[in-house]
Coordinates of C-alpha atoms in Angstrom, one line a residue:
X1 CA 72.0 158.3 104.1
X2 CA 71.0 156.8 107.4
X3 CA 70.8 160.5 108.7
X4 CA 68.1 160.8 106.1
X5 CA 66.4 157.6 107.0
X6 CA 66.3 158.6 110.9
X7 CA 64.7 162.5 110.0
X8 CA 62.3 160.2 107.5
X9 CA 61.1 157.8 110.1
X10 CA 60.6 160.1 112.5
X11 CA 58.9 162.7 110.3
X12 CA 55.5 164.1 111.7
X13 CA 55.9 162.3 114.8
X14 CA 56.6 164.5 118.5
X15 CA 59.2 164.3 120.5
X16 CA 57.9 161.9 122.8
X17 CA 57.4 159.4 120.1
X18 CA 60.3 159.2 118.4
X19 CA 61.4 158.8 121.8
X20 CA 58.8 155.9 122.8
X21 CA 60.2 153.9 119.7
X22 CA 63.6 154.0 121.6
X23 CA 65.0 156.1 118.5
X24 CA 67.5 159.2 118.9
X25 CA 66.3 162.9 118.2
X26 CA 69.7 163.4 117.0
X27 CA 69.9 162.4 113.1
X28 CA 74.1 162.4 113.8
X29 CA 73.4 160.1 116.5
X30 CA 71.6 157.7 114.8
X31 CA 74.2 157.4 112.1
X32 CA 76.9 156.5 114.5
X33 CA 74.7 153.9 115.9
X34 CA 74.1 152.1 112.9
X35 CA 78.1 152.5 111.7
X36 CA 78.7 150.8 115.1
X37 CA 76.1 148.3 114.6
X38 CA 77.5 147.2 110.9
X39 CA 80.7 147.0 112.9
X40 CA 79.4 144.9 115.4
X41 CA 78.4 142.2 113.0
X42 CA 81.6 141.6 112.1
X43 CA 83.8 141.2 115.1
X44 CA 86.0 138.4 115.5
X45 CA 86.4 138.8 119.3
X46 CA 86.2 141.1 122.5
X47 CA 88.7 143.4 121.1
X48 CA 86.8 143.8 117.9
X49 CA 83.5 144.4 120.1
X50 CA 85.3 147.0 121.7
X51 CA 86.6 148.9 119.0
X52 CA 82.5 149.1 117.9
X53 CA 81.5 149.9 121.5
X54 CA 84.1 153.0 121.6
X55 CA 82.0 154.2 118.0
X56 CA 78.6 153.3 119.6
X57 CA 79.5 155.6 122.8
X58 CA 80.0 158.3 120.4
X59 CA 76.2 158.1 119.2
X60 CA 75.5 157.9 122.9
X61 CA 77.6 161.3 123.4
X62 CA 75.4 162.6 120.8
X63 CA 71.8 161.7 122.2
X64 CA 72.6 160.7 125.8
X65 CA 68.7 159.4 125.9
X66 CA 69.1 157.4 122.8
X67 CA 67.5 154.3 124.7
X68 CA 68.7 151.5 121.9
X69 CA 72.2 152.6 121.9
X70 CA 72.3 151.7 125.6
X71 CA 70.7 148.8 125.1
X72 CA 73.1 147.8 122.3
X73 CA 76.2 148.9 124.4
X74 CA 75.0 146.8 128.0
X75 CA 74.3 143.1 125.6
X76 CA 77.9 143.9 123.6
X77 CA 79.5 144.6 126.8
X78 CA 77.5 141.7 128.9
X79 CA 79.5 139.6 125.8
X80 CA 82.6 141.2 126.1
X81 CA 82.7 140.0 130.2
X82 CA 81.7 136.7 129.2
X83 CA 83.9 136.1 126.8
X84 CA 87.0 138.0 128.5
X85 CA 89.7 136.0 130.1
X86 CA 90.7 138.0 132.8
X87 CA 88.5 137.7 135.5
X88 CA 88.9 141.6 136.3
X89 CA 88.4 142.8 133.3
X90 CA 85.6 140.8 133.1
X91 CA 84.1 142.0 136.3
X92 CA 84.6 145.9 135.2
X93 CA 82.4 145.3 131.8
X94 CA 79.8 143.2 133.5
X95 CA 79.3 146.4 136.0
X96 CA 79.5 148.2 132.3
X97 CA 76.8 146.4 131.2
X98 CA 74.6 146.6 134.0
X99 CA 75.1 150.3 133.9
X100 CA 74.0 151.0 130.2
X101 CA 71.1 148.6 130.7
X102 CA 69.9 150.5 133.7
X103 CA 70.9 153.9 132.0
X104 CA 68.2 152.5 128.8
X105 CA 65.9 151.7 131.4
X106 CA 65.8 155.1 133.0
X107 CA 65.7 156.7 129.8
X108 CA 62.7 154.9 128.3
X109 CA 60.7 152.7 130.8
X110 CA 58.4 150.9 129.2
X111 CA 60.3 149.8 125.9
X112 CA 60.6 146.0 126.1
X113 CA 63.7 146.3 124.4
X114 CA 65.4 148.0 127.5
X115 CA 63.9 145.8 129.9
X116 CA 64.6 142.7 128.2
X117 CA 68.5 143.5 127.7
X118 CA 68.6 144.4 131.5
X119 CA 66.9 140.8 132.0
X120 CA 69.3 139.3 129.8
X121 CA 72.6 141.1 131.2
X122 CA 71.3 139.8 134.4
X123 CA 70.2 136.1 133.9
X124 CA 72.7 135.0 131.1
X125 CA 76.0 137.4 132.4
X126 CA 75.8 137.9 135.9
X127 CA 74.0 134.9 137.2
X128 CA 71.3 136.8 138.4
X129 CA 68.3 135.3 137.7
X130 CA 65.7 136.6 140.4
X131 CA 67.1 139.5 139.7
X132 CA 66.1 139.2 136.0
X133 CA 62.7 137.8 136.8
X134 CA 60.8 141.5 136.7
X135 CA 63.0 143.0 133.5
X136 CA 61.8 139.9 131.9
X137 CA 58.7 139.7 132.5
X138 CA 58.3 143.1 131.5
X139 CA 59.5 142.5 128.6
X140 CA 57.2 139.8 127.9
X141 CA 53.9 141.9 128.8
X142 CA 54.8 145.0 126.4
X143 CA 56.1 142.9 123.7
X144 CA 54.7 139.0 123.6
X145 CA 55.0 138.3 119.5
X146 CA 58.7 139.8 119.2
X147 CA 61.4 137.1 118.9
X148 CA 64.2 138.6 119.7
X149 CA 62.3 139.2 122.8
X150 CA 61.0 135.7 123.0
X151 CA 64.5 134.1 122.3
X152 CA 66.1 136.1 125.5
X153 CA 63.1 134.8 127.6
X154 CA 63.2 131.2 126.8
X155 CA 66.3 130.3 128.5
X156 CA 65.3 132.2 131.8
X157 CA 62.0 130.2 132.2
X158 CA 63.5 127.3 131.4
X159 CA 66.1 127.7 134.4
X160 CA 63.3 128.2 136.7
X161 CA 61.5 125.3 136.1
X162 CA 58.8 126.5 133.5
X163 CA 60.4 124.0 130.5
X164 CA 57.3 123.5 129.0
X165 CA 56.7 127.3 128.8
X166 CA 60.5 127.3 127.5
X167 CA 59.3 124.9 125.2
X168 CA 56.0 127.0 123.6
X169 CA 57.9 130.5 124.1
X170 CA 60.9 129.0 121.8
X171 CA 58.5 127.3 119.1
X172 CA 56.7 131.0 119.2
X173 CA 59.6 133.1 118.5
X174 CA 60.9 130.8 115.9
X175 CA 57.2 130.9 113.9
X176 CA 57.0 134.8 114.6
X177 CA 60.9 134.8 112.8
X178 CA 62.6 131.8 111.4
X179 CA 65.5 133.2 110.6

């Protein structure tokens, strides 16, 4: 079904638009996304993350330039390091993380999703938050009125010293989606 859904959504559109939307060309692909995204929202822990992340690298094996799938795998893996107890381990998905953000970054510049989970992986996982700054930003300019977005951004302008901004950029994402 999903396989049906991606060749529907990305009817009549080129190449380089299905791309732009950060969606595979590969219907196969796109299925194993979403079976590792369903999994996803039902882990119990960073062994259960894992086990999703092994299904979501198929999709990536499938469509190397699926941008989202990336972006999925660095902000489950930026949560596995943060949530792992061995400081090694921890270290090795971090590096993970920052990899598959960078990797959905190269693949589709310009897609606020990409830059926002490098920003994220970044600020909130490897402490980096100059580093974040641009990502971020970025982010912000391509998409303002996304949530999701908006909710990622908050915390990082708060830490520099914009709470008010914090404040307004919160109160936006939560009118734009309250849920």
């Amino acid at each position: 079904v999903s396989g049906q859904v991606s060749r529907e959504m990305s009817k009549g559109l080129s190449d380089e638009a299905v791309l732009a939307l950060g969606l595979p060309t590969n219907p196969a692909a796109f299925d194993i996304y979403l079976r590792a995204k369903d999994q996803l929202t039902k882990i119990t822990g960073p062994d259960d993350a894992l086990v999703a992340l092994d299904v979501l690298e198929q999709a990536i094996t499938f469509d190397p330039n699926f941008a989202l799938a990336h972006t999925t795998k660095a902000r489950w893996l930026s949560w596995v390091s943060s949530a792992d107890d061995d400081a090694e381990a921890s270290g090795r998905y971090l590096q993970e993380a920052l990899a598959a953000a960078e990797r959905a970054l190269e693949v589709e510049p310009g897609l606020a999703e990409t830059d926002s989970t490098l920003g994220g992986v970044r600020f909130f996982s490897a402490l980096d938050v100059a580093g974040a700054a641009e990502p971020f930003e970025q982010s912000i300019a391509v998409a303002p009125n996304d949530a999701v977005i908006l909710a990622r951004y908050a915390p990082y302008i708060a830490q520099v010293g914009q709470e008010e901004k914090a404040r307004r950029t919160i109160q936006n994402a939560v009118l734009l989606d309250p849920l």
